mmCIF file of C-alpha atoms in Angstrom:
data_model
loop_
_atom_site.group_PDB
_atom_site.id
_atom_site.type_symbol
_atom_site.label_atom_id
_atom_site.label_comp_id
_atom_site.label_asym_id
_atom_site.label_seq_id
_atom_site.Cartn_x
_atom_site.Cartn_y
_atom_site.Cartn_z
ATOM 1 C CA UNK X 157 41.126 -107.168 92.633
ATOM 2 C CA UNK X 158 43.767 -104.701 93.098
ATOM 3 C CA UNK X 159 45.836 -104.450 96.015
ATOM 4 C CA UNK X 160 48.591 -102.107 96.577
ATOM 5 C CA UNK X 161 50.754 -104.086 98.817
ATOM 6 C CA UNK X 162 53.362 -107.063 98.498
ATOM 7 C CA UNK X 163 55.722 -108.186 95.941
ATOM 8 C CA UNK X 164 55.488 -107.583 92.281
ATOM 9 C CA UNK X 165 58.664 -108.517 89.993
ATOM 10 C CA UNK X 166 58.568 -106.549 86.850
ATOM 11 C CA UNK X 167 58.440 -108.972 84.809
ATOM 12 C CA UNK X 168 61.229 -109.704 81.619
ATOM 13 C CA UNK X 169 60.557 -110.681 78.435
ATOM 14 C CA UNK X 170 62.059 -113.984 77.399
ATOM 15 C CA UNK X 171 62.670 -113.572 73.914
ATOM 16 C CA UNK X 172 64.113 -115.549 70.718
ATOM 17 C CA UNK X 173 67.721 -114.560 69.512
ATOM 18 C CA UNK X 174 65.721 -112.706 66.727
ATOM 19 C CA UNK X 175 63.696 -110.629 69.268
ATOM 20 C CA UNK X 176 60.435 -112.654 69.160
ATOM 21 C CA UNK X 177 58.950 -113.668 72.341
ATOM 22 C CA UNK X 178 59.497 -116.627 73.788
ATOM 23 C CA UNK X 179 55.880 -118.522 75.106
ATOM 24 C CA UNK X 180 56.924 -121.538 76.631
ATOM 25 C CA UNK X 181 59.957 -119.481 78.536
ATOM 26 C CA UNK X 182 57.459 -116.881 79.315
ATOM 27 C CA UNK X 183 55.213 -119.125 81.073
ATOM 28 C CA UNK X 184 57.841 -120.816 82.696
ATOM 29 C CA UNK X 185 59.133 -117.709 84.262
ATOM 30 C CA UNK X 186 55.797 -117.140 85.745
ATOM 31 C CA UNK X 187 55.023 -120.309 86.871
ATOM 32 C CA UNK X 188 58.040 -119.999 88.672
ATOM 33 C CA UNK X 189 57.847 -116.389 90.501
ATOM 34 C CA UNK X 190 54.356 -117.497 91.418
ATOM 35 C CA UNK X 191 55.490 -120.876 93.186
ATOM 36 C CA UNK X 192 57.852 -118.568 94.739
ATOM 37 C CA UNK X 193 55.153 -116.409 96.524
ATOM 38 C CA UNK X 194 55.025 -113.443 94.824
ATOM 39 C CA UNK X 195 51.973 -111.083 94.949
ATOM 40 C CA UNK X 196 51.389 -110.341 91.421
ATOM 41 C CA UNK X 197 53.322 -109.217 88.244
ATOM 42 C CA UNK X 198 54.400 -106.353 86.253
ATOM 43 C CA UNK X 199 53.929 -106.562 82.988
ATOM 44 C CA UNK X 200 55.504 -104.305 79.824
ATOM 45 C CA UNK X 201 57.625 -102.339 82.037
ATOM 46 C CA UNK X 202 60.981 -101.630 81.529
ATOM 47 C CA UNK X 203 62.557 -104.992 82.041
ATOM 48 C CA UNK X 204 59.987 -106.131 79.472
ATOM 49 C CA UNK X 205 62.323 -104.335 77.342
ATOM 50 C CA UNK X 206 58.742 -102.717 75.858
ATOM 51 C CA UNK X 207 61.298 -99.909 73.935
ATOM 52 C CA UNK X 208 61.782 -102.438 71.576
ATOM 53 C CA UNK X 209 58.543 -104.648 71.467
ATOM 54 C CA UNK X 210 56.262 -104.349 68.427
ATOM 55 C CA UNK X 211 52.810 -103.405 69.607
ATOM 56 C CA UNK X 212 52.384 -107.018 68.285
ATOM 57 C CA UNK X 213 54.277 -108.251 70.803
ATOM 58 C CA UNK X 214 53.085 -106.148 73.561
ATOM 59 C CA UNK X 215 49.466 -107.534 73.119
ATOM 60 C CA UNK X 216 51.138 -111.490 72.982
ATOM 61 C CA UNK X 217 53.256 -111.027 75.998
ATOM 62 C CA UNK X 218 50.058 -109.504 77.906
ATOM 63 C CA UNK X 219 47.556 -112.211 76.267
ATOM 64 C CA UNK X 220 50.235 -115.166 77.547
ATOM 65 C CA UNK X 221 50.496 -113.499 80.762
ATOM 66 C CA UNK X 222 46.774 -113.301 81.362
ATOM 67 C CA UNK X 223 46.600 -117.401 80.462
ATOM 68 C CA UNK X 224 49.349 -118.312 82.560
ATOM 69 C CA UNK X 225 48.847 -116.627 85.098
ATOM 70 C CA UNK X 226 44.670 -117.539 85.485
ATOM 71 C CA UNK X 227 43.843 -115.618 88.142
ATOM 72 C CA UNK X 228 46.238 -116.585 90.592
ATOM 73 C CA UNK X 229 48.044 -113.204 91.707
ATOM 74 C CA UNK X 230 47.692 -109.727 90.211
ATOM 75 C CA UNK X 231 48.627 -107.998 86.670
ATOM 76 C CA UNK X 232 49.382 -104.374 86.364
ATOM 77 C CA UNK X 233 49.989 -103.893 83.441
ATOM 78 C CA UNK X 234 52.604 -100.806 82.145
ATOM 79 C CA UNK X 235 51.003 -98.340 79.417
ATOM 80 C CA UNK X 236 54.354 -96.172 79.297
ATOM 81 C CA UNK X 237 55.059 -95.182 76.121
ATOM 82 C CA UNK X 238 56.560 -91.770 74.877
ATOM 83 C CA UNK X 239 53.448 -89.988 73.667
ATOM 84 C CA UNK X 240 49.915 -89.818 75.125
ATOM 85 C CA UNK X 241 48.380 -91.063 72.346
ATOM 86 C CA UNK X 242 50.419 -94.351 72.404
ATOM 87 C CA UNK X 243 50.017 -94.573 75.815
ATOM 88 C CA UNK X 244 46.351 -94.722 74.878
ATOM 89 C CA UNK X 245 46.308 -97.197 72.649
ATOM 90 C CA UNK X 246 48.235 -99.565 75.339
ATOM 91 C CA UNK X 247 45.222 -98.717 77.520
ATOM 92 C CA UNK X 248 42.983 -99.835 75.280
ATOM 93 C CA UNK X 249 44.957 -103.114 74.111
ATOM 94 C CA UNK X 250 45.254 -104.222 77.509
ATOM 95 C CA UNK X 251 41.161 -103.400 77.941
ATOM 96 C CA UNK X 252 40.682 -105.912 74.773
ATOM 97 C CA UNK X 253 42.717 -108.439 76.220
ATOM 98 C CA UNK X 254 41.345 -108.262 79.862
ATOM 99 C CA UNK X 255 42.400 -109.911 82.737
ATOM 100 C CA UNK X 256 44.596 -106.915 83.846
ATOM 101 C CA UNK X 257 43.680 -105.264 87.520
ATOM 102 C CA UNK X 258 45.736 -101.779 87.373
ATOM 103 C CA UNK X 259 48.085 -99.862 85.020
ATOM 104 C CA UNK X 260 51.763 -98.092 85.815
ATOM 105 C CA UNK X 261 52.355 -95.342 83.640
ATOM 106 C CA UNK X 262 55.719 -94.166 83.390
ATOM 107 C CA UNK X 263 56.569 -90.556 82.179
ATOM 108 C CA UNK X 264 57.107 -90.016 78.608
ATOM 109 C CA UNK X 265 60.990 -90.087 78.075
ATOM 110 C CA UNK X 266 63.059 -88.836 75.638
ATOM 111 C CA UNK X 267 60.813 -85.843 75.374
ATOM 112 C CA UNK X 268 60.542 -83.602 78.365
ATOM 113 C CA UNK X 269 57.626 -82.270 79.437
ATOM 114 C CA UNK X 270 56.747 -79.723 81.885
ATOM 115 C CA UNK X 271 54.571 -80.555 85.030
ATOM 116 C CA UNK X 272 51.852 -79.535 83.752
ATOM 117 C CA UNK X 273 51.876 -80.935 80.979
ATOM 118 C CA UNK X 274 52.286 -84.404 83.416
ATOM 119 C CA UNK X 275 49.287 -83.345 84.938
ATOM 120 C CA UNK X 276 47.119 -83.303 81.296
ATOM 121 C CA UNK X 277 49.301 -86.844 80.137
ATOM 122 C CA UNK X 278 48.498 -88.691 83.506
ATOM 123 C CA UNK X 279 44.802 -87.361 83.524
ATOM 124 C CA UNK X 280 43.912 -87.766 80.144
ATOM 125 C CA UNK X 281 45.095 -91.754 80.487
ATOM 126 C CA UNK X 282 43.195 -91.979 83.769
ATOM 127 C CA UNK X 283 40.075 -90.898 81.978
ATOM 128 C CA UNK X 284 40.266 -93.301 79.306
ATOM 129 C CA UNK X 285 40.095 -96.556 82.198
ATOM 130 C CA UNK X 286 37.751 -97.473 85.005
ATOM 131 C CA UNK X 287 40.824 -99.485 86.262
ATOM 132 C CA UNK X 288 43.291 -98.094 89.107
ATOM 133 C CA UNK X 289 46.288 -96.035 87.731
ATOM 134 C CA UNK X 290 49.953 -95.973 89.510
ATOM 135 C CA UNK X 291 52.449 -93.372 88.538
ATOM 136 C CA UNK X 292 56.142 -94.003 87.992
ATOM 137 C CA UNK X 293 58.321 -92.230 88.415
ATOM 138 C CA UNK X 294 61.849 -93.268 87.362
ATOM 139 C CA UNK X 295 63.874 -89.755 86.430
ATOM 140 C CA UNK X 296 67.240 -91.734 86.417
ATOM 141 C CA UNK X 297 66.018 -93.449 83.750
ATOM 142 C CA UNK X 298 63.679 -90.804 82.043
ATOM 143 C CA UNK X 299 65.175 -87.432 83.172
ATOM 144 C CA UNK X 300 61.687 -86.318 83.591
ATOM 145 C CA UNK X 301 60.887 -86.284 87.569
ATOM 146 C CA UNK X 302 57.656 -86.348 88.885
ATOM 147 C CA UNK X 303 57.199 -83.308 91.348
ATOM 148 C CA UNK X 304 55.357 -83.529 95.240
ATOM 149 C CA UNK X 305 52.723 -81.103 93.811
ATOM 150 C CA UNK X 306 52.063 -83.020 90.354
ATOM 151 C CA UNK X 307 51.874 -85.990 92.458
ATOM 152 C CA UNK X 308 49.604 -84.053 95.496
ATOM 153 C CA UNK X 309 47.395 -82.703 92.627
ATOM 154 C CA UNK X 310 47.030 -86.235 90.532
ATOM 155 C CA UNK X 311 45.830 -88.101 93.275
ATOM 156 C CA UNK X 312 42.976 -86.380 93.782
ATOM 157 C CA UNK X 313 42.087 -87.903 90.170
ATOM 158 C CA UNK X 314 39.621 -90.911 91.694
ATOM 159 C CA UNK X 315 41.696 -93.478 90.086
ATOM 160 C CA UNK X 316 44.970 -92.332 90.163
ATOM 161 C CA UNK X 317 45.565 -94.298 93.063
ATOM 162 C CA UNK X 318 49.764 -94.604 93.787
ATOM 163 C CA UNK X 319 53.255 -94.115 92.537
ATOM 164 C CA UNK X 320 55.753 -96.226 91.777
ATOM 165 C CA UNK X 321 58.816 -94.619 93.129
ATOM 166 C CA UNK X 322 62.333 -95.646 91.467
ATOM 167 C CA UNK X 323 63.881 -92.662 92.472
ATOM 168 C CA UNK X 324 65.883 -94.285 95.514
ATOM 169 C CA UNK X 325 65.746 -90.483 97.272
ATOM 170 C CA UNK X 326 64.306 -91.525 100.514
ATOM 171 C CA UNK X 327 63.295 -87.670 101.399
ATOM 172 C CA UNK X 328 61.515 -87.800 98.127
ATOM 173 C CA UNK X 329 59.856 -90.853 99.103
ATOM 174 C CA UNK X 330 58.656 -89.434 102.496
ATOM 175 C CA UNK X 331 57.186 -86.456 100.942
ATOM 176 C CA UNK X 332 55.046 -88.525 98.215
ATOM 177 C CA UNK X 333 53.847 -90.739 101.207
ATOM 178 C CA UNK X 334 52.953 -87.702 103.591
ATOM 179 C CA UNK X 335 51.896 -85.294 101.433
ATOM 180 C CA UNK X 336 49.400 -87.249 99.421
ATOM 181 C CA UNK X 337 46.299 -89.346 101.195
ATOM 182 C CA UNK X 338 46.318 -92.059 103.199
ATOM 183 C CA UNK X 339 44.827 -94.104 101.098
ATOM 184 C CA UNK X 340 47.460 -92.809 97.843
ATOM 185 C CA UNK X 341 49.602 -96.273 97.445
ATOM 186 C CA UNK X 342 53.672 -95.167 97.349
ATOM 187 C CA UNK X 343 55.275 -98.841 95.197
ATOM 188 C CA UNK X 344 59.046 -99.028 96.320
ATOM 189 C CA UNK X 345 60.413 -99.738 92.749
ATOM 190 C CA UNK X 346 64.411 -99.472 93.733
ATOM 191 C CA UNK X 347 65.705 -102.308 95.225
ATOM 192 C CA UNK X 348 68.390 -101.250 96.909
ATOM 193 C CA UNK X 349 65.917 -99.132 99.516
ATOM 194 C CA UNK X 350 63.302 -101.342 99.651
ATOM 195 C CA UNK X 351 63.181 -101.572 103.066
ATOM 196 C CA UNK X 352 63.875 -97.661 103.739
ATOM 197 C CA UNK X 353 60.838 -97.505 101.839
ATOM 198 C CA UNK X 354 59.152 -99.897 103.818
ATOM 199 C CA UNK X 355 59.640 -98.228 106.960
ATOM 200 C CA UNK X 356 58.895 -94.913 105.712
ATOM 201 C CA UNK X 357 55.145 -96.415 105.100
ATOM 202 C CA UNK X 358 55.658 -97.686 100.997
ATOM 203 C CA UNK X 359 52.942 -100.232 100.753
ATOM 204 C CA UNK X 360 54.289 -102.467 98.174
ATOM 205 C CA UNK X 361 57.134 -103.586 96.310
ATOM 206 C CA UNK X 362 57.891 -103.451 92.484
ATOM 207 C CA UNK X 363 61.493 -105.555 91.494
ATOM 208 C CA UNK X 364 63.169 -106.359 88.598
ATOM 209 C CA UNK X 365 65.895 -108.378 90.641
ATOM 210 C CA UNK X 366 62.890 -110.798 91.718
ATOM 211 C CA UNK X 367 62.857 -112.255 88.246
ATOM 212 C CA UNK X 368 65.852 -113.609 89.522
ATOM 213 C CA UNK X 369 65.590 -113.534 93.061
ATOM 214 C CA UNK X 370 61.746 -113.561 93.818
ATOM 215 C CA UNK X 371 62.236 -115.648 97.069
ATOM 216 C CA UNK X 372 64.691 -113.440 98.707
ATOM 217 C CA UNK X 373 62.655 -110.341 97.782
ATOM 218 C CA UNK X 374 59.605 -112.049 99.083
ATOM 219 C CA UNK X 375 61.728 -113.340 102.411
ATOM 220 C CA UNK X 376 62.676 -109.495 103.070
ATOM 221 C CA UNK X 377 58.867 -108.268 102.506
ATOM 222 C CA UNK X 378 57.936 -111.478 104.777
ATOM 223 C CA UNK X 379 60.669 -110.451 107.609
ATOM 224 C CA UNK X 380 59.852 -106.719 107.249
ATOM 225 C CA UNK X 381 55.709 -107.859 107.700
ATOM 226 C CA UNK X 382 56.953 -110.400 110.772
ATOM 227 C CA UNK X 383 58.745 -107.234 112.814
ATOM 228 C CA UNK X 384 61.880 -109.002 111.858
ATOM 229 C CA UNK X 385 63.799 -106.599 111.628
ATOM 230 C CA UNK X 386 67.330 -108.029 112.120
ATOM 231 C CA UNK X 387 66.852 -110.497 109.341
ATOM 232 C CA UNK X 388 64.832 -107.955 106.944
ATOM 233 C CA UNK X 389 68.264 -105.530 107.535
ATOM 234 C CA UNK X 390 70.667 -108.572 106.337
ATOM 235 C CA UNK X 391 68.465 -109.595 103.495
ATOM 236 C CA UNK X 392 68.067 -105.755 102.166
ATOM 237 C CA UNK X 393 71.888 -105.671 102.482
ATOM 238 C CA UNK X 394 72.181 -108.909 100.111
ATOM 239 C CA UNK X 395 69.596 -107.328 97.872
ATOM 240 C CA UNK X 396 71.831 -104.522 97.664
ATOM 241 C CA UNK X 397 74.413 -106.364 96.361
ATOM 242 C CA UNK X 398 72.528 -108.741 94.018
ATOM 243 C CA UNK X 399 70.401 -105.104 92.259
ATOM 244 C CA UNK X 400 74.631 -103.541 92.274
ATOM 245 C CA UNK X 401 75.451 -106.887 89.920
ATOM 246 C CA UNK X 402 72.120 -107.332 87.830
ATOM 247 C CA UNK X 403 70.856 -103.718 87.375
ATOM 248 C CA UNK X 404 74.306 -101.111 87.102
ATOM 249 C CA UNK X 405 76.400 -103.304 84.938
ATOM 250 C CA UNK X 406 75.954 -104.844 82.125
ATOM 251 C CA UNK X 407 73.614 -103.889 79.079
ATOM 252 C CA UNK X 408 70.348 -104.105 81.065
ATOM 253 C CA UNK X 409 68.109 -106.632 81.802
ATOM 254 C CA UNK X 410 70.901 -109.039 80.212
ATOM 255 C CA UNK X 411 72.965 -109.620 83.389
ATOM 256 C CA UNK X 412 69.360 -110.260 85.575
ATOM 257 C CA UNK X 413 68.473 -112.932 82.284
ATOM 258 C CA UNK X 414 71.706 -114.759 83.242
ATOM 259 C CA UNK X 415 71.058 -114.700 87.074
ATOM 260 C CA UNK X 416 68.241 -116.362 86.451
ATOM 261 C CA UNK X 417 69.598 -118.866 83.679
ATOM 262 C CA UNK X 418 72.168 -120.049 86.197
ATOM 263 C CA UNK X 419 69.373 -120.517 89.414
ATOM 264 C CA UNK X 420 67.542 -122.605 86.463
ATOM 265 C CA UNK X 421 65.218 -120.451 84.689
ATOM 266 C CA UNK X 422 65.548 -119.527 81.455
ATOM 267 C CA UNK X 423 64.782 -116.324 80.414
ATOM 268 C CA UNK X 424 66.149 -116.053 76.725
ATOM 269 C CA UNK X 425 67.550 -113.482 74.847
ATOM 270 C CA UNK X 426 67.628 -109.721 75.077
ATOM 271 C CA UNK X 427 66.919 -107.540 72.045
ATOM 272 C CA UNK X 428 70.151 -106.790 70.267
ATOM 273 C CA UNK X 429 72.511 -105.391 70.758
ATOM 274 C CA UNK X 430 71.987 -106.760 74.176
ATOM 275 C CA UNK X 431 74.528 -109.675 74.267
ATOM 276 C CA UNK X 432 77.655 -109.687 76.630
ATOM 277 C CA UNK X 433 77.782 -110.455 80.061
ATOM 278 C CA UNK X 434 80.476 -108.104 81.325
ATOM 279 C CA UNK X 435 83.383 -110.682 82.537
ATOM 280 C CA UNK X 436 84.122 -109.363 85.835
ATOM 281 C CA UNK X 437 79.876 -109.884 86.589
ATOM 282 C CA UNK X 438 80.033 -113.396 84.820
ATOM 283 C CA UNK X 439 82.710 -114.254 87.384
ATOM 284 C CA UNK X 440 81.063 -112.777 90.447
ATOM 285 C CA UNK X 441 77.645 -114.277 89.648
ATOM 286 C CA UNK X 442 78.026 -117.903 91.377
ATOM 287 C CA UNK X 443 79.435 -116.809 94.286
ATOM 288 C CA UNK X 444 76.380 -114.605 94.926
ATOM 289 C CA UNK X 445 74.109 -116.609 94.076
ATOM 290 C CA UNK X 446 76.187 -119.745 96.316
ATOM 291 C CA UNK X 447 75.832 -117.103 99.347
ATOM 292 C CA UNK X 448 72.348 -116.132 98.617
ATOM 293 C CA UNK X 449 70.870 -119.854 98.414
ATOM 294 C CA UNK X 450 72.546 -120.161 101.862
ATOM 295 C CA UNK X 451 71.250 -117.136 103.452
ATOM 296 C CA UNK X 452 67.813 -118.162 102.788
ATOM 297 C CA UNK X 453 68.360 -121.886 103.490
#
C-alpha cells in the first residue's frame, strides 16, 4: 500500500561490464538496503541509469525487484522517459509485471516543453493508471522545471498525489508544500537538504546516496522522527559530505557503485563510458566512510 513517508534509495542498477544486468548483485543490493531499514525502493530512476537500459532490461530489473523484494517494503516504480508515449508504455510494463504500489514521473528532458504542455504529459500518464502518481522534478538535471501553478493545478488530478523535489531550492520547496493540499506528498529527493526539507513539512525521503549509505540516511530520518534534533543536524552535515563525493564528481552513479563496493556490496558496472573513479575521490573515499561507520557506531 502506498505510503508517502520514510526512506526510499533510488535504487542502481548493478550491471555486467557489457551493460547487462546483474541478478544475483541486484538482489543482493536489496536484500541489503532492506536489512538496513529502509521504507521501500525506487526503481528505474536515474541512478538506474534507465537512459541507457533496453526496455528489455527495464522490465527484468522491475520483474527481479518485485521477487526480491516479496512484499516486504514499497516499489515506486519511475516511468520517466522523454516522450509521453514511452512514458506510457513504462506504465503499462510495470502494470504487466505487478507488484509496483506508485509511479515517479520525471519531466521529459532533452526536449523542453512548456507548462502546459506538463500539464497534458503528467495528466495523460495519470489517466492511463489506477495507481498513485509522484512528480519529479529535477531541472538541474532536465532543465525543464516544474512550476508552483503546474504543480497547484496537477494535484487536483485524484491520483497525482506528490512531488519528488530534487531541486535543493528550499523556497521552492515551501511553496510546493503550502500551496498544494495537505494531503499532496512533497519527496525530498536532494540529499544534501534533506532535513531542510524535513522541517519544512516534506513527508518522505528519496536517496541515491542510500544505496551506499542506507543506514545513515535512515539514522537521520529516525533522529529527525525522535525530535533529535542535535544528532539529525550532525548526520545531515555528514550526508552532505558523503552526496558532495558520490553525486558531483565523478561520471555518475560510478563513484556511489564504489562506495558501496568498498562498505561490501557490490554493485557492478556502470554503462560505458562510465569507468574511472576520479583519483582525488578514490583517495578520499575510506576516510569517509572510516568516519561515517564511527558516527553511527
Amino acid at each position: 500500500m502506498f505510503q508517502p513517508t520514510g526512506v526510499f534509495p533510488a535504487l542502481v542498477t548493478p550491471l555486467t561490464e557489457d551493460g547487462r544486468v546483474d541478478e544475483p548483485k541486484l538482489r543482493a543490493v536489496i536484500d541489503h538496503l532492506i536489512a538496513a531499514g529502509v521504507d521501500g525502493l525506487f526503481a528505474l530512476g536515474s541512478a538506474g541509469e534507465i537512459y541507457g537500459l533496453s526496455a528489455a532490461s527495464k522490465r527484468q530489473l522491475l520483474e527481479v525487484t518485485v521477487e526480491q523484494v516479496a512484499g516486504r517494503v514499497q516499489i515506486w516504480c519511475g516511468a520517466s522517459e522523454i516522450t509521453t508515449p514511452d512514458c506510457l508504455e513504462v506504465v503499462r510494463m510495470a502494470h504487466q509485471v505487478g507488484g509496483v504500489d506508485a509511479f515517479s514521473v520525471l519531466t521529459p528532458y532533452f526536449m523542453t516543453p512548456s507548462q502546459s504542455e506538463l500539464v497534458a504529459h503528467f495528466t495523460q500518464i495519470a489517466a492511463s493508471t489506477d495507481l498513485p502518481v509522484l512528480l519529479y522534478a529535477n531541472p538541474g538535471r532536465t532543465k525543464v522545471p516544474i512550476a508552483v501553478p503546474t504543480v497547484v493545478e496537477l494535484a487536483a488530478v485524484p491520483n497525482i498525489v506528490g512531488v519528488k523535489d530534487s531541486t535543493g531550492d528550499m523556497a521552492l520547496t515551501q511553496r510546493y508544500i503550502t500551496e498544494t493540499p495537505d494531503d499532496f506528498a512533497v519527496i525530498v529527493g536532494n540529499d544534501a537538504v534533506i532535513l531542510p526539507g524535513l522541517f519544512l513539512g516534506a513527508s518522505g525521503i528519496i536517496a541515491s546516496t542510500a544505496n551506499a549509505v542506507p543506514d545513515l540516511v535512515v539514522a537521520l530520518y529516525r533522529a529527525y522522527l525522535a525530535g533529535d534534533h542535535t544528532r539529525a543536524r550532525a548526520l545531515q552535515a555528514l550526508l552532505g559530505e558523503v552526496r558532495s563525493l558520490l553525486v558531483n564528481t565523478g561520471t555518475f552513479p560510478i563513484v556511489i557503485k564504489e562506495a558501496m563496493r568498498l562498505r561490501g556490496v557490490d554493485a557492478g558496472y556502470c554503462l560505458a563510458p562510465a569507468r574511472e573513479i576520479p583519483p582525488a575521490s578514490a583517495a578520499a573515499l575510506p576516510g569517509l566512510i572510516e568516519r561515517l561507520d564511527a558516527a553511527l557506531a
